[in-house]
Amino acid sequence: MQGNGGFRLVVRRGPQPNQVYELNKDIVALGRDITNDIVINDPEVSRHHCRMTRTPSGYTLEDLGSTNGTFINGQRVTGARPLVNGDMIGLGETVTLGYEGGAVQAPPPVSQQETMIGSTAQPPGYAAPPAASTPPQPQSAYAAPQPQQPAYGAPAAQQPYAPPAPGYEYYDYEEEGGSNTGRWVAIGCGCLAVACVIGTGAAAFLIDAMNLWCSVPFVPQLFNLYCP
């Protein structure tokens, strides 16, 4: 036995929680614009978001090219999709509407329900099939030996000595790297000192050869040179 109830939408999440919209038209438009049958003022909802159409078995839902999409139980709607009692309709990511109504299946009679769901009562003339006998499993003649446990207090058996497997010796790369760094720093300082000495000697030679001592600041005063 089936009974037909009314159809409605209940706001589960959105600007007006628990708001109920009765569906009593053949075509119901939803959107943010005031010309829709159901107006939902939310930024995620397009001006003309989706449309519901009545059919003999209920309503179908169709998206009208909305920006943020229309969803049924988390799946995006493409084309017309029939609705079932209890479906959750999502408009974008912030509005959720619950679809309620439609045909409701009445539970079967008690006697029929017991017969359908594991009841011990069987219909007249029913004979239970004979229980299938399980053939005996052959016993294997081989039995794996059990490890012998040493008696309490007995000394453990000595294992023969085996040399350790060859491995890699530990090598301190950090120490070597540190010594190499100090060595290169010392070499660089020595080279720099040699270059300074050579440059100073070359400069002094050129100044003396060209008799430019008087043009060097502080040199005449330092060595009491006569400079006309």
PDB file of C-alpha atoms in Angstrom:
ATOM      1  CA  MET A   1       0.000   0.000   0.000  1.00  0.00           C
ATOM      2  CA  GLN A   2       1.376   3.411  -0.977  1.00  0.00           C
ATOM      3  CA  GLY A   3       0.445   6.895   0.113  1.00  0.00           C
ATOM      4  CA  ASN A   4       1.339  10.137  -1.639  1.00  0.00           C
ATOM      5  CA  GLY A   5       2.341  13.105   0.481  1.00  0.00           C
ATOM      6  CA  GLY A   6       3.136  16.700  -0.429  1.00  0.00           C
ATOM      7  CA  PHE A   7       6.515  17.853  -1.632  1.00  0.00           C
ATOM      8  CA  ARG A   8       8.563  20.527   0.061  1.00  0.00           C
ATOM      9  CA  LEU A   9      12.044  21.947   0.529  1.00  0.00           C
ATOM     10  CA  VAL A  10      13.564  22.594   3.973  1.00  0.00           C
ATOM     11  CA  VAL A  11      16.557  24.909   4.386  1.00  0.00           C
ATOM     12  CA  ARG A  12      19.237  22.887   6.176  1.00  0.00           C
ATOM     13  CA  ARG A  13      21.984  25.467   5.712  1.00  0.00           C
ATOM     14  CA  GLY A  14      21.686  28.980   4.376  1.00  0.00           C
ATOM     15  CA  PRO A  15      20.373  32.457   5.165  1.00  0.00           C
ATOM     16  CA  GLN A  16      17.073  31.149   6.692  1.00  0.00           C
ATOM     17  CA  PRO A  17      17.681  27.808   8.464  1.00  0.00           C
ATOM     18  CA  ASN A  18      14.608  25.527   8.905  1.00  0.00           C
ATOM     19  CA  GLN A  19      12.598  27.607   6.403  1.00  0.00           C
ATOM     20  CA  VAL A  20      10.016  25.364   4.641  1.00  0.00           C
ATOM     21  CA  TYR A  21       8.982  25.904   1.002  1.00  0.00           C
ATOM     22  CA  GLU A  22       5.915  23.951  -0.151  1.00  0.00           C
ATOM     23  CA  LEU A  23       6.158  22.721  -3.744  1.00  0.00           C
ATOM     24  CA  ASN A  24       2.700  23.159  -5.283  1.00  0.00           C
ATOM     25  CA  LYS A  25       3.543  24.205  -8.864  1.00  0.00           C
ATOM     26  CA  ASP A  26       4.465  22.206 -11.915  1.00  0.00           C
ATOM     27  CA  ILE A  27       7.603  24.330 -12.436  1.00  0.00           C
ATOM     28  CA  VAL A  28       9.413  25.910  -9.478  1.00  0.00           C
ATOM     29  CA  ALA A  29      12.313  28.318 -10.112  1.00  0.00           C
ATOM     30  CA  LEU A  30      15.010  28.941  -7.505  1.00  0.00           C
ATOM     31  CA  GLY A  31      17.504  31.810  -7.421  1.00  0.00           C
ATOM     32  CA  ARG A  32      18.557  35.101  -5.925  1.00  0.00           C
ATOM     33  CA  ASP A  33      16.309  37.241  -8.141  1.00  0.00           C
ATOM     34  CA  ILE A  34      12.925  38.253  -6.683  1.00  0.00           C
ATOM     35  CA  THR A  35      11.131  36.936  -9.784  1.00  0.00           C
ATOM     36  CA  ASN A  36      11.856  33.306  -8.760  1.00  0.00           C
ATOM     37  CA  ASP A  37       9.262  31.156  -6.992  1.00  0.00           C
ATOM     38  CA  ILE A  38      11.763  30.478  -4.186  1.00  0.00           C
ATOM     39  CA  VAL A  39      14.088  33.405  -3.487  1.00  0.00           C
ATOM     40  CA  ILE A  40      17.347  32.569  -1.674  1.00  0.00           C
ATOM     41  CA  ASN A  41      19.418  35.659  -0.930  1.00  0.00           C
ATOM     42  CA  ASP A  42      22.949  34.284  -0.755  1.00  0.00           C
ATOM     43  CA  PRO A  43      26.108  35.360  -2.665  1.00  0.00           C
ATOM     44  CA  GLU A  44      26.739  31.743  -3.781  1.00  0.00           C
ATOM     45  CA  VAL A  45      23.300  31.567  -5.464  1.00  0.00           C
ATOM     46  CA  SER A  46      22.923  32.887  -9.016  1.00  0.00           C
ATOM     47  CA  ARG A  47      20.027  35.125 -10.055  1.00  0.00           C
ATOM     48  CA  HIS A  48      18.381  32.190 -11.865  1.00  0.00           C
ATOM     49  CA  HIS A  49      20.111  29.204 -10.314  1.00  0.00           C
ATOM     50  CA  CYS A  50      18.031  26.046 -10.974  1.00  0.00           C
ATOM     51  CA  ARG A  51      14.550  24.760 -11.835  1.00  0.00           C
ATOM     52  CA  MET A  52      12.340  21.960 -10.477  1.00  0.00           C
ATOM     53  CA  THR A  53       9.758  20.270 -12.703  1.00  0.00           C
ATOM     54  CA  ARG A  54       6.903  18.051 -11.493  1.00  0.00           C
ATOM     55  CA  THR A  55       6.611  14.507 -12.916  1.00  0.00           C
ATOM     56  CA  PRO A  56       4.215  11.652 -12.096  1.00  0.00           C
ATOM     57  CA  SER A  57       6.735  10.264  -9.592  1.00  0.00           C
ATOM     58  CA  GLY A  58       7.887  13.550  -8.065  1.00  0.00           C
ATOM     59  CA  TYR A  59      10.169  16.395  -9.106  1.00  0.00           C
ATOM     60  CA  THR A  60      13.275  16.619 -11.262  1.00  0.00           C
ATOM     61  CA  LEU A  61      16.054  19.172 -10.754  1.00  0.00           C
ATOM     62  CA  GLU A  62      17.883  21.025 -13.521  1.00  0.00           C
ATOM     63  CA  ASP A  63      20.700  23.556 -13.272  1.00  0.00           C
ATOM     64  CA  LEU A  64      20.238  26.793 -15.255  1.00  0.00           C
ATOM     65  CA  GLY A  65      23.919  27.504 -15.916  1.00  0.00           C
ATOM     66  CA  SER A  66      24.654  28.803 -12.437  1.00  0.00           C
ATOM     67  CA  THR A  67      28.093  30.105 -11.556  1.00  0.00           C
ATOM     68  CA  ASN A  68      28.730  27.896  -8.503  1.00  0.00           C
ATOM     69  CA  GLY A  69      26.739  24.837  -9.619  1.00  0.00           C
ATOM     70  CA  THR A  70      23.846  22.737  -8.309  1.00  0.00           C
ATOM     71  CA  PHE A  71      24.495  19.485  -6.417  1.00  0.00           C
ATOM     72  CA  ILE A  72      22.466  16.449  -5.314  1.00  0.00           C
ATOM     73  CA  ASN A  73      24.052  14.605  -2.390  1.00  0.00           C
ATOM     74  CA  GLY A  74      27.429  16.138  -3.243  1.00  0.00           C
ATOM     75  CA  GLN A  75      27.332  15.311  -6.991  1.00  0.00           C
ATOM     76  CA  ARG A  76      27.070  18.155  -9.495  1.00  0.00           C
ATOM     77  CA  VAL A  77      23.903  18.173 -11.589  1.00  0.00           C
ATOM     78  CA  THR A  78      24.257  17.986 -15.366  1.00  0.00           C
ATOM     79  CA  GLY A  79      20.909  17.849 -17.114  1.00  0.00           C
ATOM     80  CA  ALA A  80      17.608  16.929 -15.438  1.00  0.00           C
ATOM     81  CA  ARG A  81      18.001  14.651 -12.397  1.00  0.00           C
ATOM     82  CA  PRO A  82      15.046  13.014 -10.555  1.00  0.00           C
ATOM     83  CA  LEU A  83      14.777  13.691  -6.838  1.00  0.00           C
ATOM     84  CA  VAL A  84      14.172  11.093  -4.127  1.00  0.00           C
ATOM     85  CA  ASN A  85      12.796  11.680  -0.660  1.00  0.00           C
ATOM     86  CA  GLY A  86      15.690  12.687   1.603  1.00  0.00           C
ATOM     87  CA  ASP A  87      17.980  14.072  -1.126  1.00  0.00           C
ATOM     88  CA  MET A  88      20.179  17.033  -0.182  1.00  0.00           C
ATOM     89  CA  ILE A  89      20.248  19.828  -2.779  1.00  0.00           C
ATOM     90  CA  GLY A  90      23.302  22.102  -2.686  1.00  0.00           C
ATOM     91  CA  LEU A  91      23.318  25.568  -4.252  1.00  0.00           C
ATOM     92  CA  GLY A  92      26.979  26.523  -4.413  1.00  0.00           C
ATOM     93  CA  GLU A  93      28.917  25.757  -1.238  1.00  0.00           C
ATOM     94  CA  THR A  94      26.880  27.601   1.403  1.00  0.00           C
ATOM     95  CA  VAL A  95      23.209  26.674   0.811  1.00  0.00           C
ATOM     96  CA  THR A  96      21.744  23.197   1.400  1.00  0.00           C
ATOM     97  CA  LEU A  97      18.064  22.283   0.926  1.00  0.00           C
ATOM     98  CA  GLY A  98      16.437  19.025   1.991  1.00  0.00           C
ATOM     99  CA  TYR A  99      13.899  17.482  -0.410  1.00  0.00           C
ATOM    100  CA  GLU A 100      10.987  15.803   1.364  1.00  0.00           C
ATOM    101  CA  GLY A 101       7.827  14.071   0.162  1.00  0.00           C
ATOM    102  CA  GLY A 102       6.870  11.545  -2.485  1.00  0.00           C
ATOM    103  CA  ALA A 103       5.713   7.967  -2.381  1.00  0.00           C
ATOM    104  CA  VAL A 104       6.345   6.165   0.893  1.00  0.00           C
ATOM    105  CA  GLN A 105       6.439   2.362   0.894  1.00  0.00           C
ATOM    106  CA  ALA A 106       4.363   0.899   3.714  1.00  0.00           C
ATOM    107  CA  PRO A 107       5.962  -1.998   5.675  1.00  0.00           C
ATOM    108  CA  PRO A 108       4.736  -5.532   4.776  1.00  0.00           C
ATOM    109  CA  PRO A 109       2.437  -7.477   7.138  1.00  0.00           C
ATOM    110  CA  VAL A 110       4.026  -9.071  10.167  1.00  0.00           C
ATOM    111  CA  SER A 111       3.601 -12.659   8.952  1.00  0.00           C
ATOM    112  CA  GLN A 112       5.035 -11.840   5.531  1.00  0.00           C
ATOM    113  CA  GLN A 113       7.871  -9.850   7.065  1.00  0.00           C
ATOM    114  CA  GLU A 114       8.819 -12.727   9.355  1.00  0.00           C
ATOM    115  CA  THR A 115       8.826 -15.111   6.406  1.00  0.00           C
ATOM    116  CA  MET A 116      11.024 -12.732   4.374  1.00  0.00           C
ATOM    117  CA  ILE A 117      13.555 -11.987   7.118  1.00  0.00           C
ATOM    118  CA  GLY A 118      15.001 -15.152   8.557  1.00  0.00           C
ATOM    119  CA  SER A 119      11.859 -16.532  10.308  1.00  0.00           C
ATOM    120  CA  THR A 120      12.034 -20.126  11.520  1.00  0.00           C
ATOM    121  CA  ALA A 121       8.426 -20.749  10.409  1.00  0.00           C
ATOM    122  CA  GLN A 122       8.363 -22.333   6.941  1.00  0.00           C
ATOM    123  CA  PRO A 123       5.388 -22.518   4.540  1.00  0.00           C
ATOM    124  CA  PRO A 124       3.408 -25.796   4.418  1.00  0.00           C
ATOM    125  CA  GLY A 125       4.936 -28.531   2.298  1.00  0.00           C
ATOM    126  CA  TYR A 126       8.449 -27.135   2.653  1.00  0.00           C
ATOM    127  CA  ALA A 127      11.147 -29.720   3.234  1.00  0.00           C
ATOM    128  CA  ALA A 128      14.554 -28.636   4.379  1.00  0.00           C
ATOM    129  CA  PRO A 129      17.384 -29.901   2.171  1.00  0.00           C
ATOM    130  CA  PRO A 130      19.619 -32.496   3.764  1.00  0.00           C
ATOM    131  CA  ALA A 131      22.700 -31.093   5.401  1.00  0.00           C
ATOM    132  CA  ALA A 132      25.757 -31.544   3.277  1.00  0.00           C
ATOM    133  CA  SER A 133      28.230 -33.814   4.973  1.00  0.00           C
ATOM    134  CA  THR A 134      31.771 -32.608   5.124  1.00  0.00           C
ATOM    135  CA  PRO A 135      34.262 -35.238   3.942  1.00  0.00           C
ATOM    136  CA  PRO A 136      36.954 -36.009   6.460  1.00  0.00           C
ATOM    137  CA  GLN A 137      40.213 -34.301   5.801  1.00  0.00           C
ATOM    138  CA  PRO A 138      43.184 -36.649   5.291  1.00  0.00           C
ATOM    139  CA  GLN A 139      45.714 -36.483   8.049  1.00  0.00           C
ATOM    140  CA  SER A 140      49.234 -35.787   6.960  1.00  0.00           C
ATOM    141  CA  ALA A 141      51.749 -38.397   8.077  1.00  0.00           C
ATOM    142  CA  TYR A 142      54.458 -35.764   8.340  1.00  0.00           C
ATOM    143  CA  ALA A 143      54.623 -33.662  11.452  1.00  0.00           C
ATOM    144  CA  ALA A 144      57.061 -30.802  11.723  1.00  0.00           C
ATOM    145  CA  PRO A 145      59.533 -31.369  14.560  1.00  0.00           C
ATOM    146  CA  GLN A 146      59.058 -29.120  17.535  1.00  0.00           C
ATOM    147  CA  PRO A 147      62.097 -27.176  18.785  1.00  0.00           C
ATOM    148  CA  GLN A 148      63.543 -28.608  21.943  1.00  0.00           C
ATOM    149  CA  GLN A 149      63.475 -26.228  24.866  1.00  0.00           C
ATOM    150  CA  PRO A 150      66.527 -26.422  27.155  1.00  0.00           C
ATOM    151  CA  ALA A 151      65.844 -27.559  30.677  1.00  0.00           C
ATOM    152  CA  TYR A 152      65.695 -24.864  33.323  1.00  0.00           C
ATOM    153  CA  GLY A 153      69.133 -24.119  34.702  1.00  0.00           C
ATOM    154  CA  ALA A 154      71.003 -25.945  31.933  1.00  0.00           C
ATOM    155  CA  PRO A 155      73.831 -23.933  30.329  1.00  0.00           C
ATOM    156  CA  ALA A 156      73.138 -22.614  26.874  1.00  0.00           C
ATOM    157  CA  ALA A 157      74.947 -24.261  23.987  1.00  0.00           C
ATOM    158  CA  GLN A 158      78.036 -22.417  22.906  1.00  0.00           C
ATOM    159  CA  GLN A 159      77.874 -21.111  19.369  1.00  0.00           C
ATOM    160  CA  PRO A 160      81.043 -21.434  17.242  1.00  0.00           C
ATOM    161  CA  TYR A 161      82.900 -18.205  16.727  1.00  0.00           C
ATOM    162  CA  ALA A 162      82.330 -16.559  13.391  1.00  0.00           C
ATOM    163  CA  PRO A 163      84.374 -13.543  12.274  1.00  0.00           C
ATOM    164  CA  PRO A 164      82.306 -10.410  11.767  1.00  0.00           C
ATOM    165  CA  ALA A 165      81.250  -9.560   8.280  1.00  0.00           C
ATOM    166  CA  PRO A 166      83.517  -7.068   6.511  1.00  0.00           C
ATOM    167  CA  GLY A 167      82.192  -3.573   6.747  1.00  0.00           C
ATOM    168  CA  TYR A 168      83.207  -0.032   6.222  1.00  0.00           C
ATOM    169  CA  GLU A 169      85.442   1.662   8.735  1.00  0.00           C
ATOM    170  CA  TYR A 170      84.306   4.930  10.161  1.00  0.00           C
ATOM    171  CA  TYR A 171      86.000   7.837   8.511  1.00  0.00           C
ATOM    172  CA  ASP A 172      85.817  11.287   9.996  1.00  0.00           C
ATOM    173  CA  TYR A 173      85.132  13.446   6.962  1.00  0.00           C
ATOM    174  CA  GLU A 174      84.462  16.487   9.075  1.00  0.00           C
ATOM    175  CA  GLU A 175      87.946  16.373  10.651  1.00  0.00           C
ATOM    176  CA  GLU A 176      89.601  16.018   7.260  1.00  0.00           C
ATOM    177  CA  GLY A 177      87.494  18.821   5.857  1.00  0.00           C
ATOM    178  CA  GLY A 178      88.484  21.050   8.779  1.00  0.00           C
ATOM    179  CA  SER A 179      92.203  20.360   8.329  1.00  0.00           C
ATOM    180  CA  ASN A 180      91.991  20.992   4.581  1.00  0.00           C
ATOM    181  CA  THR A 181      90.203  24.294   5.208  1.00  0.00           C
ATOM    182  CA  GLY A 182      92.924  25.468   7.627  1.00  0.00           C
ATOM    183  CA  ARG A 183      95.630  24.409   5.180  1.00  0.00           C
ATOM    184  CA  TRP A 184      94.069  26.387   2.314  1.00  0.00           C
ATOM    185  CA  VAL A 185      93.604  29.451   4.536  1.00  0.00           C
ATOM    186  CA  ALA A 186      97.306  29.359   5.502  1.00  0.00           C
ATOM    187  CA  ILE A 187      98.349  28.963   1.866  1.00  0.00           C
ATOM    188  CA  GLY A 188      96.127  31.881   0.842  1.00  0.00           C
ATOM    189  CA  CYS A 189      97.556  34.134   3.563  1.00  0.00           C
ATOM    190  CA  GLY A 190     101.105  33.265   2.517  1.00  0.00           C
ATOM    191  CA  CYS A 191     100.364  34.006  -1.138  1.00  0.00           C
ATOM    192  CA  LEU A 192      98.775  37.316  -0.199  1.00  0.00           C
ATOM    193  CA  ALA A 193     101.831  38.329   1.881  1.00  0.00           C
ATOM    194  CA  VAL A 194     104.208  37.425  -0.958  1.00  0.00           C
ATOM    195  CA  ALA A 195     102.093  39.410  -3.419  1.00  0.00           C
ATOM    196  CA  CYS A 196     102.144  42.458  -1.099  1.00  0.00           C
ATOM    197  CA  VAL A 197     105.937  42.316  -0.755  1.00  0.00           C
ATOM    198  CA  ILE A 198     106.437  41.958  -4.508  1.00  0.00           C
ATOM    199  CA  GLY A 199     104.009  44.811  -5.237  1.00  0.00           C
ATOM    200  CA  THR A 200     105.664  47.099  -2.711  1.00  0.00           C
ATOM    201  CA  GLY A 201     109.128  46.399  -4.110  1.00  0.00           C
ATOM    202  CA  ALA A 202     107.969  46.981  -7.679  1.00  0.00           C
ATOM    203  CA  ALA A 203     106.305  50.268  -6.741  1.00  0.00           C
ATOM    204  CA  ALA A 204     109.447  51.469  -4.939  1.00  0.00           C
ATOM    205  CA  PHE A 205     111.610  50.545  -7.918  1.00  0.00           C
ATOM    206  CA  LEU A 206     109.394  52.459 -10.354  1.00  0.00           C
ATOM    207  CA  ILE A 207     109.251  55.533  -8.111  1.00  0.00           C
ATOM    208  CA  ASP A 208     113.030  55.532  -7.698  1.00  0.00           C
ATOM    209  CA  ALA A 209     113.673  54.982 -11.404  1.00  0.00           C
ATOM    210  CA  MET A 210     111.413  57.855 -12.416  1.00  0.00           C
ATOM    211  CA  ASN A 211     112.508  60.080  -9.508  1.00  0.00           C
ATOM    212  CA  LEU A 212     108.983  60.511  -8.254  1.00  0.00           C
ATOM    213  CA  TRP A 213     109.773  60.622  -4.536  1.00  0.00           C
ATOM    214  CA  CYS A 214     108.753  64.253  -4.293  1.00  0.00           C
ATOM    215  CA  SER A 215     105.285  63.456  -5.685  1.00  0.00           C
ATOM    216  CA  VAL A 216     104.595  60.851  -2.995  1.00  0.00           C
ATOM    217  CA  PRO A 217     102.814  62.458  -0.020  1.00  0.00           C
ATOM    218  CA  PHE A 218     104.730  62.629   3.295  1.00  0.00           C
ATOM    219  CA  VAL A 219     107.892  60.998   1.816  1.00  0.00           C
ATOM    220  CA  PRO A 220     110.004  64.234   1.522  1.00  0.00           C
ATOM    221  CA  GLN A 221     109.167  65.270   5.080  1.00  0.00           C
ATOM    222  CA  LEU A 222     109.821  61.769   6.379  1.00  0.00           C
ATOM    223  CA  PHE A 223     113.271  61.398   4.786  1.00  0.00           C
ATOM    224  CA  ASN A 224     114.209  65.161   4.676  1.00  0.00           C
ATOM    225  CA  LEU A 225     114.430  65.192   0.882  1.00  0.00           C
ATOM    226  CA  TYR A 226     115.052  68.354  -1.076  1.00  0.00           C
ATOM    227  CA  CYS A 227     112.269  68.855  -3.568  1.00  0.00           C
ATOM    228  CA  PRO A 228     112.418  72.091  -5.668  1.00  0.00           C
TER     229      PRO A 228
END
